[in-house]
JSON list of C-alpha atoms in Angstrom, two decimals:
[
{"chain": "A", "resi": 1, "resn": "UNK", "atom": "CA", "xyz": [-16.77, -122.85, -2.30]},
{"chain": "A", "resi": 2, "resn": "UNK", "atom": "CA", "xyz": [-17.01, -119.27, -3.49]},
{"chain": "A", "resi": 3, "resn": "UNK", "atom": "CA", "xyz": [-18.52, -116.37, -2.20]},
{"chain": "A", "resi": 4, "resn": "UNK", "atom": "CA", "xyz": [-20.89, -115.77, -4.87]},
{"chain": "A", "resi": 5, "resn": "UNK", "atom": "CA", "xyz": [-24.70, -116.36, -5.10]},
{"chain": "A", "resi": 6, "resn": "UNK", "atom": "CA", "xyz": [-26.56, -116.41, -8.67]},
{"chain": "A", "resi": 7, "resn": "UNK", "atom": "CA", "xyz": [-29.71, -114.89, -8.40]},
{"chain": "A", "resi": 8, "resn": "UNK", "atom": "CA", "xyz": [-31.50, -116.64, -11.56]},
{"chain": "A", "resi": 9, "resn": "UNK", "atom": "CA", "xyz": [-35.01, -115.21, -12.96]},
{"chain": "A", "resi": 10, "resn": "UNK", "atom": "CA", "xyz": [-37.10, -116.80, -15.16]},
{"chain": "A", "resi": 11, "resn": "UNK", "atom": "CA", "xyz": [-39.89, -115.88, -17.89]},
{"chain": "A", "resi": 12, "resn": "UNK", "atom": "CA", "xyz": [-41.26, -112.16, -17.61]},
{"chain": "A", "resi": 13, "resn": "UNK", "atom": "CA", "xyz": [-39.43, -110.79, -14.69]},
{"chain": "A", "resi": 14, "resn": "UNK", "atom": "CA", "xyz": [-37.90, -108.80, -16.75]},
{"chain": "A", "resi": 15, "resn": "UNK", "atom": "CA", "xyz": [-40.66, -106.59, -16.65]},
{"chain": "A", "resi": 16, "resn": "UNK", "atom": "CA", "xyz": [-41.34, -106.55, -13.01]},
{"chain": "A", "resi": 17, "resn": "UNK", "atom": "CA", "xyz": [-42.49, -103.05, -12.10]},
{"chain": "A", "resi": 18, "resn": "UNK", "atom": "CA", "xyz": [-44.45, -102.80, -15.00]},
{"chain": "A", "resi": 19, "resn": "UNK", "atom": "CA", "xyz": [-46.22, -106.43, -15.23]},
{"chain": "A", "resi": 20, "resn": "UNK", "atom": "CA", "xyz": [-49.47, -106.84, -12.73]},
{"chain": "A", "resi": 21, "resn": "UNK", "atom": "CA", "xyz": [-48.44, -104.75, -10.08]},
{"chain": "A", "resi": 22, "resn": "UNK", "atom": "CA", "xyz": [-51.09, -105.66, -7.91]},
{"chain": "A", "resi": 23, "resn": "UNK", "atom": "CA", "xyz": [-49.24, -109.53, -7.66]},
{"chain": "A", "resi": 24, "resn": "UNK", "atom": "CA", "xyz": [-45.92, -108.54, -7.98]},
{"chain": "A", "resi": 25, "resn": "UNK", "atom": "CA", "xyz": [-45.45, -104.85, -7.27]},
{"chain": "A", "resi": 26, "resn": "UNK", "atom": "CA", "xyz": [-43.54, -101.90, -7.86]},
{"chain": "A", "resi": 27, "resn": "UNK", "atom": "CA", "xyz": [-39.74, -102.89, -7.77]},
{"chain": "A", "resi": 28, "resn": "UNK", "atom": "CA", "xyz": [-37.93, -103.40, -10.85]},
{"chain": "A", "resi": 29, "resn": "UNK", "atom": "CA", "xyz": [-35.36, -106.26, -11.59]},
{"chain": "A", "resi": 30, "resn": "UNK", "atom": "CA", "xyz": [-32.88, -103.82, -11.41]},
{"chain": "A", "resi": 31, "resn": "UNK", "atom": "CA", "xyz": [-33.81, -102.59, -7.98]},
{"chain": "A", "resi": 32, "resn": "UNK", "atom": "CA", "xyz": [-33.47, -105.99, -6.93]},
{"chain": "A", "resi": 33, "resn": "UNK", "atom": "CA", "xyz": [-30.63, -106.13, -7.87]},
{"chain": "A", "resi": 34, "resn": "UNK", "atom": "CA", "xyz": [-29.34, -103.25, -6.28]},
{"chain": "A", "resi": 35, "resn": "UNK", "atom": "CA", "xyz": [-30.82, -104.40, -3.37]},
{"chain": "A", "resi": 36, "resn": "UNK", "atom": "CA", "xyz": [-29.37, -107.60, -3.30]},
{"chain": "A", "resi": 37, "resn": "UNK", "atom": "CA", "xyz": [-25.86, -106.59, -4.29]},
{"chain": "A", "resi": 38, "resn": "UNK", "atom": "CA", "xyz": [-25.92, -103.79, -1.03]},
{"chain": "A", "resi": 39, "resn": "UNK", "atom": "CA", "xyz": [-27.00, -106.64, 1.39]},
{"chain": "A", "resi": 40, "resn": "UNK", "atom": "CA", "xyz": [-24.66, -109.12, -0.03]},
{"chain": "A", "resi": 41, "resn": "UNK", "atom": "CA", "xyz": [-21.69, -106.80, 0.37]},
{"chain": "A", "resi": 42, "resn": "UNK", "atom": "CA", "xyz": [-22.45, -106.39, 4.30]},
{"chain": "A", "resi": 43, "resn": "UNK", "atom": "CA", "xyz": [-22.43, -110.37, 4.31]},
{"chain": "A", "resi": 44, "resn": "UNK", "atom": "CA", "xyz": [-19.43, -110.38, 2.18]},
{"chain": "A", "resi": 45, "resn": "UNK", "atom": "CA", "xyz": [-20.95, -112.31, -0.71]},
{"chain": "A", "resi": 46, "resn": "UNK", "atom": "CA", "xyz": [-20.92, -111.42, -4.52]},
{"chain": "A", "resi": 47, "resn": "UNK", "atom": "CA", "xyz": [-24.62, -111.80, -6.24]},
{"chain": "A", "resi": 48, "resn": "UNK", "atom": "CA", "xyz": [-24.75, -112.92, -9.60]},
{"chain": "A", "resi": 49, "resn": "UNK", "atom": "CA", "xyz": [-28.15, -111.38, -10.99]},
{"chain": "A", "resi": 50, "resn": "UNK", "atom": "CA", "xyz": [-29.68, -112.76, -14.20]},
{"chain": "A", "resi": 51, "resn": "UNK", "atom": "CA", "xyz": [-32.90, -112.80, -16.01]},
{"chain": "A", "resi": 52, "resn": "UNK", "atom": "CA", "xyz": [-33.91, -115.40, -19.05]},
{"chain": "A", "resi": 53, "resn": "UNK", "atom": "CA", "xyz": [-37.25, -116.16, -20.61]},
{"chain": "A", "resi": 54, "resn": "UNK", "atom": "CA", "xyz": [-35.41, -119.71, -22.15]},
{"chain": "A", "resi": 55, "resn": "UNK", "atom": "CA", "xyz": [-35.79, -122.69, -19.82]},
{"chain": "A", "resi": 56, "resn": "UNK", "atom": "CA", "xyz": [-32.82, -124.48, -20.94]},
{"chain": "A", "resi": 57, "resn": "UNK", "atom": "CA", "xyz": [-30.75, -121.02, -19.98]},
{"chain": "A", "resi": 58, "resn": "UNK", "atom": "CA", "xyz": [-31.85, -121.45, -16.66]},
{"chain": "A", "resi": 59, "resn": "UNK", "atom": "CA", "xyz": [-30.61, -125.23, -16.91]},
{"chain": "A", "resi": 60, "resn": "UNK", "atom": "CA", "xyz": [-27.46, -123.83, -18.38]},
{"chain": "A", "resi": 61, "resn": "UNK", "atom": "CA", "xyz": [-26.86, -121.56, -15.52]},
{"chain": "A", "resi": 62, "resn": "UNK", "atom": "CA", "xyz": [-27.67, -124.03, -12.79]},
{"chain": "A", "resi": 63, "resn": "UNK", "atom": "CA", "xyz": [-25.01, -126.22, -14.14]},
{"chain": "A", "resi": 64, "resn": "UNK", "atom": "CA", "xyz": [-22.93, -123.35, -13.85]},
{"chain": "A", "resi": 65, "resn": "UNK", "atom": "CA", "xyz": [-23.68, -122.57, -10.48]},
{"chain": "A", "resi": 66, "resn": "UNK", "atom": "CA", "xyz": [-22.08, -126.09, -9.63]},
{"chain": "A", "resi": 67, "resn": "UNK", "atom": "CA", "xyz": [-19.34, -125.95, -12.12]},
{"chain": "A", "resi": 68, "resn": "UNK", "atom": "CA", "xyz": [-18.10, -122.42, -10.71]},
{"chain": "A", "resi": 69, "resn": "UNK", "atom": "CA", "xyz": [-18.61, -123.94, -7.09]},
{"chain": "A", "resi": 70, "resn": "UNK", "atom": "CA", "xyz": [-20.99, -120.81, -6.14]},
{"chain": "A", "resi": 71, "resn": "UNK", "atom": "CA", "xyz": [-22.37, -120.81, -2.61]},
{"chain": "A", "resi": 72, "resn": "UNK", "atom": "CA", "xyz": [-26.00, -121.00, -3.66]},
{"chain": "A", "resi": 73, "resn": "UNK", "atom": "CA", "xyz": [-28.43, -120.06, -5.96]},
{"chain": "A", "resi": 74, "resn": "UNK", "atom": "CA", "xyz": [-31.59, -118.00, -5.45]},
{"chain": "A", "resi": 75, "resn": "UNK", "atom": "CA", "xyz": [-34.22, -118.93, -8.21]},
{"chain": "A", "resi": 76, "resn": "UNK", "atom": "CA", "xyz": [-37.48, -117.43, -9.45]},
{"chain": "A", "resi": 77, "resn": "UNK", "atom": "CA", "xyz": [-38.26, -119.66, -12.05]},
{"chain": "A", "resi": 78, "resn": "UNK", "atom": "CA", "xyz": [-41.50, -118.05, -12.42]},
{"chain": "A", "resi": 79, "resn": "UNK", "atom": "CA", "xyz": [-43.78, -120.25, -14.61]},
{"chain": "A", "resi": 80, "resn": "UNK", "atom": "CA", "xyz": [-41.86, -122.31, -15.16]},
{"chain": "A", "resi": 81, "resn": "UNK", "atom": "CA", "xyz": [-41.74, -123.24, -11.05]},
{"chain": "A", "resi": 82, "resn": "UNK", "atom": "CA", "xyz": [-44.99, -124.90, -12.51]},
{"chain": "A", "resi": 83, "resn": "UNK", "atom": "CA", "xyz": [-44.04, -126.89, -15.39]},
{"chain": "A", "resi": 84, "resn": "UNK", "atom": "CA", "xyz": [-40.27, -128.03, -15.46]},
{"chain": "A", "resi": 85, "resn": "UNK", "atom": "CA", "xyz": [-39.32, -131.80, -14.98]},
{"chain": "A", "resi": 86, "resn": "UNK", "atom": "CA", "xyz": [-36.14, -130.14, -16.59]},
{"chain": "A", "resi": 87, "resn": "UNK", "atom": "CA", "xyz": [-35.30, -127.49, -13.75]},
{"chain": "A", "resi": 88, "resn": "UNK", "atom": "CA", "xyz": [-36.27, -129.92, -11.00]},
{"chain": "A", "resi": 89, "resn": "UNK", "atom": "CA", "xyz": [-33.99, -132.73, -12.80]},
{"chain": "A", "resi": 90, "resn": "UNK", "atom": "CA", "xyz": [-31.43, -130.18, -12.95]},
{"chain": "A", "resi": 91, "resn": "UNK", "atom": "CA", "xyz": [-31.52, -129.19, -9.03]},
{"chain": "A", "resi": 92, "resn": "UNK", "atom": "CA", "xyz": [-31.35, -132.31, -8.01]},
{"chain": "A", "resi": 93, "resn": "UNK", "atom": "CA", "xyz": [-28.34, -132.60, -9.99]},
{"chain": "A", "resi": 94, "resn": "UNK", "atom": "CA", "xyz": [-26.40, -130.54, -8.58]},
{"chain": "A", "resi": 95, "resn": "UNK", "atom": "CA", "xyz": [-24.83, -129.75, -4.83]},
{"chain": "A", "resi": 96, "resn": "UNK", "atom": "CA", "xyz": [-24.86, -126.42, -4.74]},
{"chain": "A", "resi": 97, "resn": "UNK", "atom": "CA", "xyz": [-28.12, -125.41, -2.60]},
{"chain": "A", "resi": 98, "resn": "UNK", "atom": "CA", "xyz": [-31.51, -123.84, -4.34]},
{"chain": "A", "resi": 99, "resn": "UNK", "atom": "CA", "xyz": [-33.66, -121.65, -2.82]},
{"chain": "A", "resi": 100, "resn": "UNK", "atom": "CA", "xyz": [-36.95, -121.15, -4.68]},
{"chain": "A", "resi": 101, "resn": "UNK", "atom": "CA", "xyz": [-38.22, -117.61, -4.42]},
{"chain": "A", "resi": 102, "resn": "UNK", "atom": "CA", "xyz": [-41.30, -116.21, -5.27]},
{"chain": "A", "resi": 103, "resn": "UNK", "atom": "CA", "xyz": [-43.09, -112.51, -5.20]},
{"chain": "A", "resi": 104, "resn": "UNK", "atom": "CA", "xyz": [-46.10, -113.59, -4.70]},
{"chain": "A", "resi": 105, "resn": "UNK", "atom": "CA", "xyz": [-47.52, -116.49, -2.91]},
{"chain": "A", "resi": 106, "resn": "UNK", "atom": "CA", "xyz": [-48.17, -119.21, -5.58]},
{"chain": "A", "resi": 107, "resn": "UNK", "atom": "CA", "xyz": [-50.69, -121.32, -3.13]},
{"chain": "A", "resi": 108, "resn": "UNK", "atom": "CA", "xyz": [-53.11, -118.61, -2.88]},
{"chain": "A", "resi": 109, "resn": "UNK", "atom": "CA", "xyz": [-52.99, -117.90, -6.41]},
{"chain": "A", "resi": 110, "resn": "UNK", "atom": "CA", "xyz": [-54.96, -120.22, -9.65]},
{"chain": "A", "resi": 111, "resn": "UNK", "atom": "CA", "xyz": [-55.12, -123.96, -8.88]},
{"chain": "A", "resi": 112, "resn": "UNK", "atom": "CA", "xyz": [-52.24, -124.53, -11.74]},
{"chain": "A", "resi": 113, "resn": "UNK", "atom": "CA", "xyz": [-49.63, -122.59, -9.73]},
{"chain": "A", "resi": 114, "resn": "UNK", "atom": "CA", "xyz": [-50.01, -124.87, -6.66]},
{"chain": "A", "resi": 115, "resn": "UNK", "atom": "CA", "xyz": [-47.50, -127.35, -8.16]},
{"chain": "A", "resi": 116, "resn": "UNK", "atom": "CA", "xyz": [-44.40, -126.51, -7.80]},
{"chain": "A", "resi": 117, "resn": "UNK", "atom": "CA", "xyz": [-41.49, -128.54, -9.44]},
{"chain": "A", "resi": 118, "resn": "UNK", "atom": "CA", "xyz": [-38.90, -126.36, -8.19]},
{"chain": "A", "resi": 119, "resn": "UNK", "atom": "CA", "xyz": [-40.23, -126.92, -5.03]},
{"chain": "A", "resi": 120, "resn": "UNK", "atom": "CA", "xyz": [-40.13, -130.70, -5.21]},
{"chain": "A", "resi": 121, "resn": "UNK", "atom": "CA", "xyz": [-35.78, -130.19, -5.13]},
{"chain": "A", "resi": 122, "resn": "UNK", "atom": "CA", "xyz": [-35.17, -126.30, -3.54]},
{"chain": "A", "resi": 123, "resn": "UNK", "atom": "CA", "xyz": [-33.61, -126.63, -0.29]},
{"chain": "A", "resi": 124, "resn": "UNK", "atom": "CA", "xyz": [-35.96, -123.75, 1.11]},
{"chain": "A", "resi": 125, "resn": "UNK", "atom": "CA", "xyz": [-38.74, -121.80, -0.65]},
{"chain": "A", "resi": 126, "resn": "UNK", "atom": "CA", "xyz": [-39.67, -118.24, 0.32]},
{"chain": "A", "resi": 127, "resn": "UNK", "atom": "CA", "xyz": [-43.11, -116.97, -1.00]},
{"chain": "A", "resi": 128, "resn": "UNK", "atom": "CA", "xyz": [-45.62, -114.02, -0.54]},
{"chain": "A", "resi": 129, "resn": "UNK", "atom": "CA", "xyz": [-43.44, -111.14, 0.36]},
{"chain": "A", "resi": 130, "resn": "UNK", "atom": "CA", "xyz": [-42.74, -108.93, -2.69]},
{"chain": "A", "resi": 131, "resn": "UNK", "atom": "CA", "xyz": [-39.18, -108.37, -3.32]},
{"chain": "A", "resi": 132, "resn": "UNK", "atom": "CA", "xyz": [-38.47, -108.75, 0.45]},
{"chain": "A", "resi": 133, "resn": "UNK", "atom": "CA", "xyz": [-38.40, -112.70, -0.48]},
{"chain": "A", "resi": 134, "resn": "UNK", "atom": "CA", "xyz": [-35.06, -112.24, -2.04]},
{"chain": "A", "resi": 135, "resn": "UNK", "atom": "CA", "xyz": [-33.61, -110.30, 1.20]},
{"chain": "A", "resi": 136, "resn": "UNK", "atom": "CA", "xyz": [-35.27, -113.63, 3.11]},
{"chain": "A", "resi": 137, "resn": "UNK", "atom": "CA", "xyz": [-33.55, -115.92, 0.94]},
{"chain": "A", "resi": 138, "resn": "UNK", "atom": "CA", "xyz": [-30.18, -113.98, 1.00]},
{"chain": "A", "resi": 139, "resn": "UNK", "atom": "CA", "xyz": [-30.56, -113.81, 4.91]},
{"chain": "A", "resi": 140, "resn": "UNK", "atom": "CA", "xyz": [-30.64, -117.75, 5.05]},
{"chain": "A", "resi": 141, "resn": "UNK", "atom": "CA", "xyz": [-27.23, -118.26, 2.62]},
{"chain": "A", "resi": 142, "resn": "UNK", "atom": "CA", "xyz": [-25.78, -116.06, 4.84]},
{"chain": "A", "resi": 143, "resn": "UNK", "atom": "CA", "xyz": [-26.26, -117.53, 8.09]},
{"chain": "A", "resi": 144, "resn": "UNK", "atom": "CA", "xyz": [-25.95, -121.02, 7.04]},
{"chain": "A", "resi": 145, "resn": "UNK", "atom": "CA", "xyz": [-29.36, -122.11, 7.36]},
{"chain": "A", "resi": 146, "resn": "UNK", "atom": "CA", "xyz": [-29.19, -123.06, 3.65]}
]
C-alpha cells in the first residue's frame, strides 16, 4: 500500500468559492487543496487532488485508486452521490477504502439529496462541516480508523 490518498471531486466543485456560498462557502478547490496537501505532509501521506464534471472519470479514477494500490480515497461525488449505480458499483469493486465527503449536509437539504449511492458502499461519510469535512476525513486515513 502507498502513501497516497486521491482526493476525487465531482460535478461543479470546481467552482467552489464562487457557487452558493451560503451551502458550500468561501474556500476554493484550490485552498483545499492546499489544505489537504499541508495536513497530509505532517501525517506523511501524499494527496492526490482532482476535480471532473464526467461520471465515468470518476469511475476511471477509482479504478485507479486500486490499480496504483493508494491508501484511500476521499470522494465528493457531489450530485452524482445522488444518482450513480455506476460509482457505487465501482466502490464496491474495489479494496481500497472510500470515504464519502460532503460540504454541506445532504439530509437537511431537498428530499432528492437524501439518497445517497455513494453512501450505500463508502466506508465512512463525513457531512455538514464546510471544507473542515475533508480535514475529518484525512484525520480518519491517518489514524487507521478507515
Amino acid at each position: 500500500m502507498t502513501d497516497t490518498v486521491y482526493v476525487l471531486n465531482g460535478p461543479n466543485l470546481n467552482l467552489l468559492g464562487l457557487r452558493e456560498p451560503e451551502i458550500y462557502g468561501n474556500t476554493t478547490l484550490d485552498e483545499i487543496a492546499g489544505m489537504l496537501e499541508d495536513e497530509g505532509r505532517e501525517h506523511g501521506l501524499a494527496i492526490d487532488m482532482r476535480q471532473t464534471n464526467h461520471e465515468g472519470m470518476l469511475v476511471d479514477w477509482l479504478h485507479e485508486a486500486q490499480a496504483e494500490n493508494a491508501r484511500a480515497v476521499l470522494l465528493n461525488a457531489a450530485a452524482f452521490t445522488h444518482t450513480s449505480i455506476a460509482l457505487l458499483d465501482a466502490i464496491k469493486a474495489i479494496k481500497t477504502p472510500v470515504i464519502e465527503v460532503h460540504l454541506s449536509d445532504p439530509k437537511t437539504r431537498e428530499a432528492f439529496r437524501h439518497i445517497s449511492y455513494v453512501g450505500m458502499a463508502a466506508a465512512k461519510t463525513v457531512e455538514g462541516h464546510g471544507a473542515q469535512s475533508y480535514s475529518i476525513a484525512l484525520q480518519a486515513v491517518a489514524s487507521g480508523e478507515v
